[in-house]
Short mmCIF file of C-alpha atoms in Angstrom, two decimals:
data_model
loop_
_atom_site.label_atom_id
_atom_site.label_comp_id
_atom_site.label_asym_id
_atom_site.label_seq_id
_atom_site.Cartn_x
_atom_site.Cartn_y
_atom_site.Cartn_z
CA MET E 138 0.00 0.00 0.00
CA ILE E 139 1.16 3.53 -0.78
CA PRO E 140 1.97 5.32 2.47
CA ALA E 141 -0.83 7.55 3.66
CA SER E 142 -0.36 11.23 2.91
CA PRO E 143 -0.38 13.65 5.87
CA VAL E 144 -2.41 16.13 3.81
CA PRO E 145 -6.22 16.10 3.60
CA PHE E 146 -7.84 13.65 1.18
CA TRP E 147 -9.55 16.42 -0.78
CA ARG E 148 -6.18 17.62 -2.07
CA ALA E 149 -5.83 14.37 -4.03
CA ILE E 150 -9.18 14.86 -5.83
CA PRO E 151 -7.77 17.01 -8.69
CA GLY E 152 -5.23 14.30 -9.49
CA LEU E 153 -7.93 11.64 -9.55
CA ALA E 154 -10.09 13.83 -11.77
CA LEU E 155 -7.19 14.32 -14.20
CA ALA E 156 -6.50 10.58 -14.17
CA ALA E 157 -10.12 9.81 -14.98
CA GLY E 158 -10.13 12.48 -17.69
CA LEU E 159 -7.06 11.10 -19.44
CA GLY E 160 -8.43 7.58 -19.10
CA TRP E 161 -11.65 8.66 -20.84
CA LEU E 162 -9.73 10.51 -23.56
CA ALA E 163 -7.45 7.52 -24.19
CA SER E 164 -10.52 5.29 -24.38
CA TYR E 165 -12.22 7.72 -26.77
CA VAL E 166 -9.29 7.51 -29.21
CA HIS E 167 -9.21 3.70 -28.78
CA MET E 168 -5.81 3.49 -27.11
CA PRO E 169 -5.04 -0.07 -25.94
CA LEU E 170 -5.40 -0.42 -22.14
CA ALA E 171 -6.71 3.14 -22.04
CA TRP E 172 -8.08 2.93 -18.50
CA VAL E 173 -4.77 1.58 -17.19
CA LEU E 174 -2.36 3.79 -19.12
CA GLY E 175 -4.18 7.12 -18.78
CA PRO E 176 -4.61 7.02 -14.98
CA MET E 177 -1.12 5.50 -14.55
CA ILE E 178 0.61 8.28 -16.49
CA VAL E 179 -1.30 11.10 -14.78
CA THR E 180 -0.87 9.64 -11.29
CA ALA E 181 2.86 9.06 -11.82
CA LEU E 182 3.37 12.65 -13.01
CA VAL E 183 1.31 14.08 -10.16
CA SER E 184 3.15 11.93 -7.62
CA VAL E 185 6.60 12.85 -8.97
CA THR E 186 5.75 16.56 -8.71
CA GLY E 187 5.18 15.98 -5.00
CA TYR E 188 1.42 16.53 -5.09
CA PRO E 189 -0.55 13.99 -3.02
CA VAL E 190 -2.09 10.95 -4.68
CA VAL E 191 -4.48 8.33 -3.34
CA ALA E 192 -4.03 4.64 -4.15
CA PRO E 193 -5.29 2.44 -1.29
CA ALA E 194 -4.36 -1.23 -1.32
CA LEU E 195 -8.05 -2.16 -1.19
CA GLY E 196 -8.67 -0.30 -4.44
CA ARG E 197 -5.92 -2.18 -6.27
CA ARG E 198 -7.14 -5.47 -4.85
CA PHE E 199 -10.69 -4.78 -6.01
CA GLY E 200 -9.35 -3.87 -9.44
CA GLN E 201 -7.29 -7.05 -9.60
CA ALA E 202 -10.28 -9.16 -8.53
CA VAL E 203 -12.54 -7.68 -11.22
CA VAL E 204 -9.86 -8.03 -13.91
CA GLY E 205 -9.11 -11.58 -12.74
CA THR E 206 -12.81 -12.39 -12.91
CA SER E 207 -12.99 -11.00 -16.45
CA ILE E 208 -9.96 -13.04 -17.50
CA GLY E 209 -11.37 -16.17 -15.86
CA LEU E 210 -14.46 -15.96 -18.08
CA ASN E 211 -12.16 -16.79 -21.03
CA ILE E 212 -11.13 -20.16 -19.58
CA THR E 213 -13.25 -22.71 -21.41
CA ALA E 214 -12.80 -26.48 -21.45
CA ALA E 215 -11.02 -26.15 -24.82
CA ALA E 216 -8.69 -23.52 -23.34
CA LEU E 217 -7.77 -25.90 -20.51
CA ASP E 218 -6.83 -28.58 -23.04
CA THR E 219 -4.54 -26.08 -24.77
CA ILE E 220 -2.91 -25.10 -21.47
CA VAL E 221 -2.19 -28.73 -20.55
CA MET E 222 -0.73 -29.36 -24.02
CA TRP E 223 1.76 -26.49 -23.76
CA ALA E 224 2.53 -26.72 -20.02
CA PRO E 225 6.10 -28.09 -20.50
CA TRP E 226 6.99 -25.11 -22.70
CA MET E 227 5.52 -22.79 -20.08
CA VAL E 228 7.94 -24.18 -17.51
CA VAL E 229 10.85 -23.80 -19.94
CA THR E 230 9.80 -20.21 -20.66
CA ALA E 231 9.66 -19.38 -16.96
CA LEU E 232 13.17 -20.77 -16.44
CA VAL E 233 14.52 -18.89 -19.47
CA GLY E 234 13.15 -15.63 -18.06
CA ILE E 235 14.70 -16.30 -14.66
CA VAL E 236 18.12 -17.13 -16.15
CA LEU E 237 18.15 -14.09 -18.47
CA ALA E 238 17.23 -11.80 -15.58
CA ALA E 239 20.02 -13.33 -13.49
CA VAL E 240 22.58 -12.81 -16.27
CA LEU E 241 21.55 -9.19 -16.84
CA SER E 242 21.56 -8.45 -13.11
CA VAL E 243 25.37 -8.46 -13.14
CA PRO E 244 25.86 -5.57 -15.60
CA MET E 245 22.85 -3.86 -14.02
CA SER E 246 24.59 -3.96 -10.65
CA ILE E 247 27.73 -2.43 -12.17
CA ALA E 248 25.93 0.23 -14.22
CA GLY E 249 23.56 1.16 -11.41
CA LYS E 250 26.28 1.16 -8.73
CA ILE E 251 24.12 -0.98 -6.46
CA ASP E 252 24.98 -4.22 -4.71
CA HIS E 253 24.32 -7.35 -6.73
CA LYS E 254 21.65 -8.79 -4.42
CA THR E 255 19.61 -5.64 -4.91
CA ALA E 256 20.12 -5.74 -8.69
CA TYR E 257 19.08 -9.40 -8.89
CA PHE E 258 15.79 -8.92 -7.05
CA SER E 259 15.21 -5.62 -8.87
CA LEU E 260 15.32 -7.23 -12.32
CA THR E 261 13.74 -10.62 -11.58
CA PRO E 262 10.13 -10.35 -12.89
CA GLY E 263 8.11 -11.13 -9.77
CA GLY E 264 5.47 -9.43 -7.66
CA LEU E 265 5.71 -5.68 -7.10
CA SER E 266 6.08 -6.11 -3.35
CA GLU E 267 7.17 -9.77 -3.10
CA MET E 268 10.61 -9.17 -4.63
CA ALA E 269 11.37 -6.35 -2.18
CA ASN E 270 10.32 -8.50 0.78
CA ILE E 271 12.38 -11.49 -0.37
CA GLY E 272 15.37 -9.31 -1.20
CA VAL E 273 15.39 -7.65 2.22
CA SER E 274 15.49 -11.09 3.86
CA VAL E 275 18.98 -11.63 2.39
CA GLY E 276 20.29 -8.12 2.90
CA ALA E 277 19.22 -6.36 -0.32
CA GLU E 278 17.88 -2.81 -0.29
CA ALA E 279 14.09 -2.57 -0.45
CA GLU E 280 13.60 0.84 -2.08
CA PRO E 281 15.65 0.29 -5.28
CA ILE E 282 13.90 -3.07 -5.72
CA ALA E 283 10.44 -1.53 -5.31
CA VAL E 284 11.30 1.29 -7.71
CA SER E 285 12.70 -1.11 -10.32
CA GLN E 286 9.72 -3.44 -10.13
CA ALA E 287 7.31 -0.52 -10.59
CA ILE E 288 9.32 0.70 -13.60
CA ARG E 289 9.22 -2.81 -15.09
CA VAL E 290 5.43 -3.04 -14.98
CA ALA E 291 4.84 0.57 -16.04
CA LEU E 292 7.26 0.40 -18.98
CA LEU E 293 5.99 -2.85 -20.39
CA VAL E 294 2.32 -1.98 -20.08
CA CYS E 295 3.19 1.08 -22.21
CA LEU E 296 5.42 -0.74 -24.71
CA MET E 297 3.96 -4.19 -25.36
CA PRO E 298 0.49 -3.30 -26.76
CA PRO E 299 1.75 -0.77 -29.35
CA LEU E 300 4.64 -3.08 -30.28
CA ILE E 301 2.35 -5.99 -31.09
CA ILE E 302 -0.14 -3.72 -32.85
CA ALA E 303 2.71 -2.24 -34.93
CA LEU E 304 3.58 -5.76 -36.05
CA GLY E 305 0.04 -6.12 -37.38
CA ILE E 306 -0.81 -8.99 -35.06
CA ASP E 307 -4.42 -9.78 -34.21
CA GLY E 308 -5.28 -13.09 -32.63
CA GLY E 309 -8.56 -13.36 -34.49
CA LEU E 310 -10.47 -14.68 -31.49
CA MET E 311 -13.83 -13.28 -30.43
CA ASN E 312 -13.73 -9.61 -29.56
CA GLN E 313 -14.67 -8.91 -25.95
CA ALA E 314 -17.05 -6.22 -27.19
CA ALA E 315 -18.91 -8.83 -29.27
CA ARG E 316 -19.59 -11.10 -26.33
CA ILE E 317 -22.85 -10.86 -24.42
CA GLU E 318 -22.57 -8.57 -21.43
CA LEU E 319 -23.38 -10.29 -18.15
CA SER E 320 -26.41 -9.12 -16.22
CA TRP E 321 -25.65 -7.60 -12.84
CA PHE E 322 -26.97 -10.76 -11.19
CA GLN E 323 -24.52 -12.78 -13.27
CA VAL E 324 -21.77 -10.29 -12.47
CA THR E 325 -22.46 -10.85 -8.76
CA ALA E 326 -22.23 -14.62 -9.27
CA ALA E 327 -18.98 -14.26 -11.24
CA LEU E 328 -17.42 -12.00 -8.61
CA ALA E 329 -18.55 -14.38 -5.86
CA ALA E 330 -16.79 -17.24 -7.66
CA GLY E 331 -13.73 -15.05 -8.13
CA LEU E 332 -13.65 -14.05 -4.45
CA ALA E 333 -14.03 -17.71 -3.46
CA GLY E 334 -10.92 -18.38 -5.53
CA VAL E 335 -9.17 -15.43 -3.87
CA THR E 336 -9.98 -16.85 -0.44
CA VAL E 337 -8.64 -20.30 -1.29
CA THR E 338 -5.42 -19.01 -2.86
CA TRP E 339 -4.90 -16.60 0.05
CA LEU E 340 -5.28 -19.45 2.55
CA LEU E 341 -2.80 -21.49 0.50
CA ARG E 342 -0.44 -18.49 0.60
CA PHE E 343 -0.30 -18.01 -3.17
CA ASN E 344 1.34 -14.83 -4.36
CA ASN E 345 -0.98 -12.26 -5.97
CA PRO E 346 -4.14 -14.10 -4.80
CA TRP E 347 -6.42 -11.25 -5.87
CA THR E 348 -5.60 -11.85 -9.52
CA VAL E 349 -4.70 -15.54 -9.58
CA GLY E 350 -7.52 -16.55 -7.24
CA ALA E 351 -10.16 -14.61 -9.16
CA ILE E 352 -8.97 -16.19 -12.41
CA LEU E 353 -9.09 -19.70 -10.96
CA GLY E 354 -12.45 -19.23 -9.21
CA THR E 355 -14.22 -17.75 -12.22
CA GLY E 356 -12.35 -19.99 -14.65
CA PHE E 357 -13.70 -23.03 -12.81
CA ILE E 358 -17.35 -22.14 -13.42
CA ALA E 359 -16.59 -20.89 -16.95
CA ALA E 360 -14.88 -24.17 -17.87
CA LEU E 361 -17.96 -26.04 -16.63
CA GLY E 362 -20.08 -23.94 -18.97
CA LEU E 363 -22.05 -22.39 -16.10
CA LEU E 364 -21.28 -18.80 -17.07
CA SER E 365 -20.27 -17.07 -20.29
CA GLY E 366 -20.05 -13.43 -21.27
CA ARG E 367 -18.15 -10.30 -20.34
CA ILE E 368 -17.99 -7.94 -17.40
CA PRO E 369 -19.98 -4.67 -17.99
CA GLY E 370 -17.78 -1.98 -19.49
CA ILE E 371 -18.17 0.53 -16.68
CA LEU E 372 -17.06 -1.97 -14.02
CA PHE E 373 -14.19 -3.21 -16.16
CA ALA E 374 -13.01 0.37 -16.78
CA ALA E 375 -13.21 1.18 -13.05
CA ALA E 376 -11.09 -1.88 -12.23
CA GLN E 377 -8.44 -0.88 -14.76
CA PHE E 378 -8.53 2.69 -13.43
CA LEU E 379 -7.75 1.48 -9.91
CA ILE E 380 -4.85 -0.66 -11.16
CA GLY E 381 -3.45 2.22 -13.22
CA VAL E 382 -3.62 4.66 -10.31
CA SER E 383 -1.94 2.12 -8.04
CA ILE E 384 0.99 1.62 -10.43
CA GLY E 385 1.41 5.36 -10.97
CA ALA E 386 1.40 6.13 -7.25
CA ARG E 387 4.52 4.00 -6.78
CA PHE E 388 6.58 6.70 -8.50
CA ARG E 389 7.31 9.04 -5.62
CA ARG E 390 9.25 12.28 -5.82
CA GLU E 391 11.57 11.40 -2.95
CA SER E 392 12.58 8.13 -4.63
CA LEU E 393 13.28 9.84 -7.95
CA VAL E 394 15.42 12.52 -6.26
CA ARG E 395 17.29 9.96 -4.17
CA LEU E 396 17.68 7.26 -6.83
CA PRO E 397 17.82 8.91 -10.29
CA ARG E 398 20.46 6.46 -11.51
CA VAL E 399 18.36 3.47 -10.43
CA PHE E 400 15.37 4.82 -12.38
CA LEU E 401 17.41 5.15 -15.57
CA VAL E 402 19.34 1.90 -15.29
CA SER E 403 16.25 -0.09 -14.32
CA ALA E 404 14.40 1.23 -17.38
CA LEU E 405 17.27 0.32 -19.72
CA PHE E 406 17.72 -3.19 -18.35
CA THR E 407 13.97 -3.83 -18.28
CA ILE E 408 13.89 -3.02 -22.00
CA ALA E 409 16.91 -5.27 -22.58
CA LEU E 410 15.25 -8.17 -20.74
CA ALA E 411 11.99 -7.64 -22.62
CA ALA E 412 13.86 -7.57 -25.95
CA LEU E 413 15.66 -10.84 -25.20
CA LEU E 414 12.42 -12.52 -24.16
CA PHE E 415 10.70 -11.24 -27.30
CA ALA E 416 13.49 -12.85 -29.35
CA TYR E 417 12.99 -16.04 -27.36
CA ALA E 418 9.25 -15.83 -28.12
CA GLY E 419 10.09 -15.67 -31.82
CA ALA E 420 12.24 -18.80 -31.54
CA LEU E 421 9.55 -20.65 -29.56
CA THR E 422 6.97 -19.68 -32.16
CA ALA E 423 9.17 -21.15 -34.90
CA ILE E 424 9.57 -24.39 -32.94
CA THR E 425 5.99 -24.90 -31.74
CA GLY E 426 3.77 -23.05 -34.20
CA LEU E 427 2.14 -21.04 -31.42
CA ASP E 428 1.25 -17.48 -32.42
CA LEU E 429 3.97 -14.92 -31.73
CA ALA E 430 1.74 -12.42 -29.94
CA SER E 431 0.46 -14.87 -27.33
CA VAL E 432 3.95 -16.24 -26.65
CA ALA E 433 5.42 -12.72 -26.50
CA LEU E 434 2.86 -11.62 -23.92
CA GLY E 435 3.15 -14.91 -22.03
CA SER E 436 6.93 -14.65 -21.77
CA SER E 437 6.98 -10.87 -21.24
CA PRO E 438 8.34 -9.71 -17.87
CA GLY E 439 5.36 -7.34 -17.56
CA GLY E 440 2.66 -7.61 -14.91
CA MET E 441 0.30 -10.58 -15.07
CA ALA E 442 -2.97 -8.67 -15.09
CA GLU E 443 -1.64 -6.08 -17.54
CA MET E 444 -0.38 -8.67 -20.06
CA ALA E 445 -3.66 -10.60 -19.85
CA LEU E 446 -5.59 -7.37 -20.45
CA THR E 447 -3.44 -6.73 -23.51
CA ALA E 448 -4.25 -10.22 -24.78
CA GLN E 449 -7.97 -9.47 -24.42
CA VAL E 450 -7.66 -6.21 -26.32
CA LEU E 451 -5.78 -7.92 -29.17
CA HIS E 452 -8.21 -10.87 -29.37
CA LEU E 453 -5.53 -13.39 -28.39
CA ASN E 454 -5.72 -16.61 -26.42
CA VAL E 455 -6.04 -15.04 -22.97
CA ALA E 456 -6.04 -18.39 -21.16
CA LEU E 457 -2.72 -19.34 -22.78
CA VAL E 458 -1.11 -15.99 -21.94
CA ILE E 459 -2.25 -16.10 -18.33
CA ALA E 460 -1.05 -19.70 -17.95
CA PHE E 461 2.46 -18.68 -19.06
CA GLN E 462 2.38 -15.78 -16.60
CA VAL E 463 1.00 -17.81 -13.67
CA ILE E 464 3.66 -20.51 -14.04
CA ARG E 465 6.44 -17.94 -14.14
CA ALA E 466 4.98 -16.17 -11.11
CA PHE E 467 4.91 -19.50 -9.27
CA PHE E 468 8.61 -20.13 -9.94
CA VAL E 469 9.77 -16.55 -9.41
CA ASN E 470 7.80 -15.63 -6.29
CA GLY E 471 8.15 -19.07 -4.73
CA PHE E 472 11.76 -19.93 -5.56
CA SER E 473 13.68 -16.77 -6.56
CA LEU E 474 15.77 -16.94 -3.38
CA TYR E 475 16.71 -20.56 -4.10
CA PHE E 476 17.60 -19.68 -7.70
CA TYR E 477 19.79 -16.85 -6.40
CA ARG E 478 21.68 -19.23 -4.14
CA ILE E 479 22.08 -21.83 -6.91
CA PHE E 480 23.37 -19.25 -9.41
CA ASN E 481 25.74 -17.91 -6.77
CA LYS E 482 26.98 -21.39 -5.87
CA ILE E 483 27.75 -22.40 -9.46
CA GLY E 484 29.59 -19.13 -10.02
CA LEU E 485 27.24 -17.66 -12.63
CA PHE E 486 27.37 -14.12 -11.25
CA SER E 487 31.11 -14.04 -10.54
CA GLY E 488 31.85 -15.61 -13.92
CA ILE E 489 29.89 -12.93 -15.81
CA ALA E 490 31.57 -10.21 -13.75
CA LEU E 491 34.98 -11.73 -14.52
CA LEU E 492 34.20 -11.68 -18.25
CA MET E 493 33.38 -8.01 -17.86
CA GLY E 494 36.64 -7.42 -16.00
CA ARG E 495 34.83 -6.30 -12.87
CA ARG E 496 34.08 -7.51 -9.36
CA LEU E 497 30.60 -7.68 -7.93
CA SER E 498 29.53 -5.49 -5.05
CA ARG E 499 27.85 -7.70 -2.46
#
């Protein structure tokens, strides 16, 4: 949760109004992920200027639950068969992403002048808060990690949709707008199923239960054929708005002033990691015949909810994209510390530093 501001709540209202205004304008001109990008950009700019912003954790969680519920409605029985078929490649893709992030963390540490533990957990594509918490447990610095993770999600939610659109890729699956809109009674049932999934995944201590749990809960009833359709546009836009505001509020003026080098280096290495994984997606497409867009979004180090939303906008196989993302999240959030120790033990980090003629700062 973004720390509470000591100023009155009413002072944050202009920023929220601007965020909503840009979200509406972006939607009006048909910008992909309009209700995420518009509020995110405005909130980040307002926050960096030092003006108060409001982004309560409950708002982001509600947004994640609604988006997860919407995504879960795409999980049909046929989609589950596809996920099972490609599960081995999903595991391989997760491991490739982890290894590439580990390799790039060495030059990132040197360029950013931060200790290597901090660089490793900054670049590893995990949860926005989980990586900071895990990193701190082994002596890494929390703030650079949190800043880098926020930059990763913000950058890729801005870059991936226009990149795939520029390549002329359209998945050809049913447009969300063409699906029957759920009645509010059905929406209540879908959200109830999603929240049931959230509760189960929270009790099982899954990471990001508000997204993953909602997907699993709603996906269960969708796969059984009990519910089909789409979340009403106004609710879906509100959920994206809350997610966008939450991402933007992570960019705080004090962090930018204190860590300008980390901001720049994190952005550059996030782009480098994304480029390498996009190249990997191209190779995997050539090997398997899967469509490039779905694999690119599935392997992208962007946020899970944001990449799934992009898949919906581009009429791609949302279930496939989210399965790639969920499996990577499972490995990264659950085992990133173990991977760090293994890489350290086999000399991966020191070997890369030696090739660069440098020594790692620990």
